[in-house]
Each structure stands twice: as C-alpha cells, then as structure tokens.
mmCIF file of C-alpha atoms in Angstrom:
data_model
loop_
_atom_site.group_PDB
_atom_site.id
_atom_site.type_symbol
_atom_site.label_atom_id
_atom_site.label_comp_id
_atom_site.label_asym_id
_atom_site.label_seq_id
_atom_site.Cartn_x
_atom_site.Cartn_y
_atom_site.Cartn_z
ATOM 1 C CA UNK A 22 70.044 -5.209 17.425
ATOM 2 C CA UNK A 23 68.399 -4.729 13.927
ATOM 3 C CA UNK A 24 69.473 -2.040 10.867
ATOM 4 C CA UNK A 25 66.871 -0.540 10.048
ATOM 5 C CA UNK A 26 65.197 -1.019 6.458
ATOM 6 C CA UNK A 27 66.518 1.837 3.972
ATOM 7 C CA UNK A 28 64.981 1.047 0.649
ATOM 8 C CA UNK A 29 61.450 0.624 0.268
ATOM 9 C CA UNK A 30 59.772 -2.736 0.597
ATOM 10 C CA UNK A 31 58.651 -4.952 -1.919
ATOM 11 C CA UNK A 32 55.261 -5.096 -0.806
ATOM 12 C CA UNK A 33 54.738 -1.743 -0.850
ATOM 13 C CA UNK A 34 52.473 -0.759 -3.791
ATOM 14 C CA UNK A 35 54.203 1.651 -5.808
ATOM 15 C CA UNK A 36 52.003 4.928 -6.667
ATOM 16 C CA UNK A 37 49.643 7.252 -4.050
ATOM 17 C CA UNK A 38 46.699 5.798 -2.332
ATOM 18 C CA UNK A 39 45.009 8.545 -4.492
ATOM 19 C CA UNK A 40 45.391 6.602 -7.899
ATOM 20 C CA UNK A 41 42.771 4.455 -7.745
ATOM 21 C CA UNK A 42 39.379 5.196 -6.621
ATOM 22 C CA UNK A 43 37.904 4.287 -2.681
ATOM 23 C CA UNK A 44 34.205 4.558 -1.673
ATOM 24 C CA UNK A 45 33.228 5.362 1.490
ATOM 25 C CA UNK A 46 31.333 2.990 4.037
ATOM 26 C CA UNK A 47 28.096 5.465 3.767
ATOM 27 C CA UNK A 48 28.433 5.207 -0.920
ATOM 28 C CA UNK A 49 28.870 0.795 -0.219
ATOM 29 C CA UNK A 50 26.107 0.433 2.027
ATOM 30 C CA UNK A 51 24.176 2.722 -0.665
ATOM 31 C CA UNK A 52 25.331 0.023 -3.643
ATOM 32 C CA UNK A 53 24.415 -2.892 -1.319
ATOM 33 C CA UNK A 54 20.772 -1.206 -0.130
ATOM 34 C CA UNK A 55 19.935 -0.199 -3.693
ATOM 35 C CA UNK A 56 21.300 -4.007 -4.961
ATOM 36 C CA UNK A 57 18.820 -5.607 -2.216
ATOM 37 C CA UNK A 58 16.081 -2.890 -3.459
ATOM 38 C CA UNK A 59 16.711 -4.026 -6.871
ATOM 39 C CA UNK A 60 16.108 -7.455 -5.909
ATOM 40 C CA UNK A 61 12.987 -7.095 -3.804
ATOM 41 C CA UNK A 62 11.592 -5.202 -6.491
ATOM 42 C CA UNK A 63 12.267 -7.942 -9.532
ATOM 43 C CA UNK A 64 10.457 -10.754 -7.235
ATOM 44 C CA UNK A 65 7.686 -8.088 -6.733
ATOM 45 C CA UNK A 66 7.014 -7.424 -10.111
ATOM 46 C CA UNK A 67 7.302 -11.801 -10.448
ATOM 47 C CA UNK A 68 4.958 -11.507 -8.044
ATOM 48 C CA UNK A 69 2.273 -8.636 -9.905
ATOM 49 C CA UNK A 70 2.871 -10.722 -12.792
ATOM 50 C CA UNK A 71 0.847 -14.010 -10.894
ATOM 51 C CA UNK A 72 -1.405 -12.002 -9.013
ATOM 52 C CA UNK A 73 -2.254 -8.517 -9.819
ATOM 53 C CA UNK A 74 -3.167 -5.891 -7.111
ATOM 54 C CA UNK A 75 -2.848 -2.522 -6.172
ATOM 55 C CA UNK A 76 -0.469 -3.144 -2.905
ATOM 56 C CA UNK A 77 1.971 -4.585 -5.342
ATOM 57 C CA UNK A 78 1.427 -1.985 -7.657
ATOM 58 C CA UNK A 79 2.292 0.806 -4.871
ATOM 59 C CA UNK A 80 4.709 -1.512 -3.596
ATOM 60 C CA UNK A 81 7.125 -1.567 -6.992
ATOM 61 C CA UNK A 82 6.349 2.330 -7.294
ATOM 62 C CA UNK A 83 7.948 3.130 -4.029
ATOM 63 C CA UNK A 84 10.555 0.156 -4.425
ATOM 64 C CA UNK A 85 11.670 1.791 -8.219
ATOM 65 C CA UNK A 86 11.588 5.527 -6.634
ATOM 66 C CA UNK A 87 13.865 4.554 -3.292
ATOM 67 C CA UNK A 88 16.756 2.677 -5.772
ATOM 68 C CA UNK A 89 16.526 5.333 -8.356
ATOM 69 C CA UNK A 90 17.374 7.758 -5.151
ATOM 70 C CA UNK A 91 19.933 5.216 -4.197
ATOM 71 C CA UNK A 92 21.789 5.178 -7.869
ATOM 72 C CA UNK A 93 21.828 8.869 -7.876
ATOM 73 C CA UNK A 94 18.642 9.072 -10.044
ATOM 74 C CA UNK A 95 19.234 5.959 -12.420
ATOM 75 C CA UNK A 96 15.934 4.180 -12.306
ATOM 76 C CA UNK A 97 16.382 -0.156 -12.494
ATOM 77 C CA UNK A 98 15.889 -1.912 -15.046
ATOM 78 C CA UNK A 99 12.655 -4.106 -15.175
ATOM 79 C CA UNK A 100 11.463 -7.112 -16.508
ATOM 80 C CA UNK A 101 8.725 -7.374 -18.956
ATOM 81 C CA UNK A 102 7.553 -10.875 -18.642
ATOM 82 C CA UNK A 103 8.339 -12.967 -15.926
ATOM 83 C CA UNK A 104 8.186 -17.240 -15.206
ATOM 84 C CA UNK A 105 5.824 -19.218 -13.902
ATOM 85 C CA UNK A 106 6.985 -20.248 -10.480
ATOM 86 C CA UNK A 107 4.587 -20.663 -7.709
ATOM 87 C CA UNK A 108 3.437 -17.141 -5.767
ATOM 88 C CA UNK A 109 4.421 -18.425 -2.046
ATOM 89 C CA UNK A 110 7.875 -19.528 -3.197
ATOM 90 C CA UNK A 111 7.795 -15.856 -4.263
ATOM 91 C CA UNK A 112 6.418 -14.501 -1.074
ATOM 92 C CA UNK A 113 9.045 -16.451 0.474
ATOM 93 C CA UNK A 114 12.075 -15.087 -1.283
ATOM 94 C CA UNK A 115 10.852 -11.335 -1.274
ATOM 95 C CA UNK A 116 10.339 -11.546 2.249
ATOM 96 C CA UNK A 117 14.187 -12.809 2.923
ATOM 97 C CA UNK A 118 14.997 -10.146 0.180
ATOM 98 C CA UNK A 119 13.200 -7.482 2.125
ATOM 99 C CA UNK A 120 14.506 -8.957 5.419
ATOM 100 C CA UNK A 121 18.345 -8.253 3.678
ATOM 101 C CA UNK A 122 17.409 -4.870 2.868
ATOM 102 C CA UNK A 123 15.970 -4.087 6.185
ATOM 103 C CA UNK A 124 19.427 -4.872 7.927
ATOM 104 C CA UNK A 125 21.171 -2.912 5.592
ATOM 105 C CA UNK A 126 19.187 0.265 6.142
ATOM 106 C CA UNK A 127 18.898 -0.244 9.454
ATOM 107 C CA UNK A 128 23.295 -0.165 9.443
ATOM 108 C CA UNK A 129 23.243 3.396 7.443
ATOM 109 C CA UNK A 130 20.083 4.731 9.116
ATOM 110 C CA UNK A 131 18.013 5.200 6.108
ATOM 111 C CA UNK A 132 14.461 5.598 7.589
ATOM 112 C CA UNK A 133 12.791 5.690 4.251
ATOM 113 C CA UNK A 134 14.271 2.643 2.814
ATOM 114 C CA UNK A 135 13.540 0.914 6.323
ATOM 115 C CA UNK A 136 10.369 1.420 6.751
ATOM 116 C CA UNK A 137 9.531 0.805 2.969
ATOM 117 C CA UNK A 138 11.500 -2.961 3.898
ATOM 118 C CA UNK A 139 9.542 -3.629 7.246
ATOM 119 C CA UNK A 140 6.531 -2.824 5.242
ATOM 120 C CA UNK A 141 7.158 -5.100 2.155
ATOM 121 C CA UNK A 142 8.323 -7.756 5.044
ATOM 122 C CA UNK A 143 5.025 -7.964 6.643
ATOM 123 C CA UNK A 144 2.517 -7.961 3.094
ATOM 124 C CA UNK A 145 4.768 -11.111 2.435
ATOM 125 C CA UNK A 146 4.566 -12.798 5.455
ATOM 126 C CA UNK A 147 1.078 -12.436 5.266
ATOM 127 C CA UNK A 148 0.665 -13.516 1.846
ATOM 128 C CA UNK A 149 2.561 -16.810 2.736
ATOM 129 C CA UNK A 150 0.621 -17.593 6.325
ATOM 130 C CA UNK A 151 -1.705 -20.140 6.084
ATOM 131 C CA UNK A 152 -5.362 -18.981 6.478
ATOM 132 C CA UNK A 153 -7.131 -20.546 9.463
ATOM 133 C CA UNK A 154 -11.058 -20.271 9.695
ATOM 134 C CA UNK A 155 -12.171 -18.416 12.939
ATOM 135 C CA UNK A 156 -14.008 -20.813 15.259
ATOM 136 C CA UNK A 157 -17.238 -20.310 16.571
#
C-alpha cells in the first residue's frame, strides 16, 4: 500500500550517536547525590555559623568527604561567612535537603551517602522539635 522511505528523514540528526557525550544513569544520579550533598552541606555550615558544635562540625567533615568522593575527588566549595536567618528555618531546609539526598542514594544504592542522609535527617528534626518538660 505504501513505498517505502528511500532517503533519510529530516528528523534524523545527522552525525553518530557517538559525537556528543552521554552519561550513564549510575554518573547522573552521582551529579544529582553530590548536588543535594552540596546543598545539605552549605545550610550546615549556615547552620555552624549560628550555633557552633561538634555534631555539626563532624557533620560538614563527612558531608565535604562523601561529595568530594562523588566529584571524583574535587572537594566543594564553601562559604566563609554566612546570613543571619533564623536556625529552625535552617533545621527545616537541611532536613528536606537531607530528605532529597536520602531518596537519591537510596535509587543508586549508595550505603555511605544514605546513612550519612538518615543521620543528618534525624539531628535536624531534633533540632527543630519543640522541647516539652517531662511531667511528674
């Protein structure tokens, strides 16, 4: 019923699939883990910045090491200084950030990163409960 097509298409793109570069699902989930890593660790070091302690202080050491493994040994930039916003809208945000980067290592089955999220999770969920007295 139909000829069949005997020049190329017009849609087709000219050139091999092999001229431009394609990551694999395992190197985007890497960007996207390291990216939410990244993040986690800039609201942490926010964080440090309004209330100093040592959790945080482990917490952006591990945070730094697991993107630097991440971006194939390119450590993330940091910030020197950082705002004044209040510390439980910061608790707040790094435990949605951590939440993101949870899911995301949880997809490529990156124990390390996971466990370093569920951990970060649960310091800022704690940080932002409110603090009941214990009844007599």
């Amino acid at each position: 019923m139909y000829e069949p097509i005997r020049t190329q298409s017009v849609h087709t793109v000219t050139g091999t699939p092999s001229d431009f570069p394609h990551r694999s699902r395992e190197e985007e989930l890497d960007i996207q883990l390291a990216g939410h890593l990244a993040a986690l660790l800039a609201v942490t070091d926010e964080i440090r910045a309004l209330v100093p302690s040592a959790d945080l202080d482990t917490a952006a050491t591990r945070l730094t090491e697991q993107v630097a493994r991440l971006r194939g040994g390119m450590a993330p930039v940091r910030a020197s200084t950082a705002p004044e916003p209040r510390a439980a809208a910061l608790h707040q945000r790094a435990h949605a950030l951590a939440g993101r980067a949870l899911v995301v290592a949880a997809s490529r089955a990156d124990t390390a990163a996971a466990i370093l999220a569920a951990e970060r999770m649960d310091a800022h969920a704690l940080a932002t409960a409110p603090r009941t007295l214990a009844s007599h």
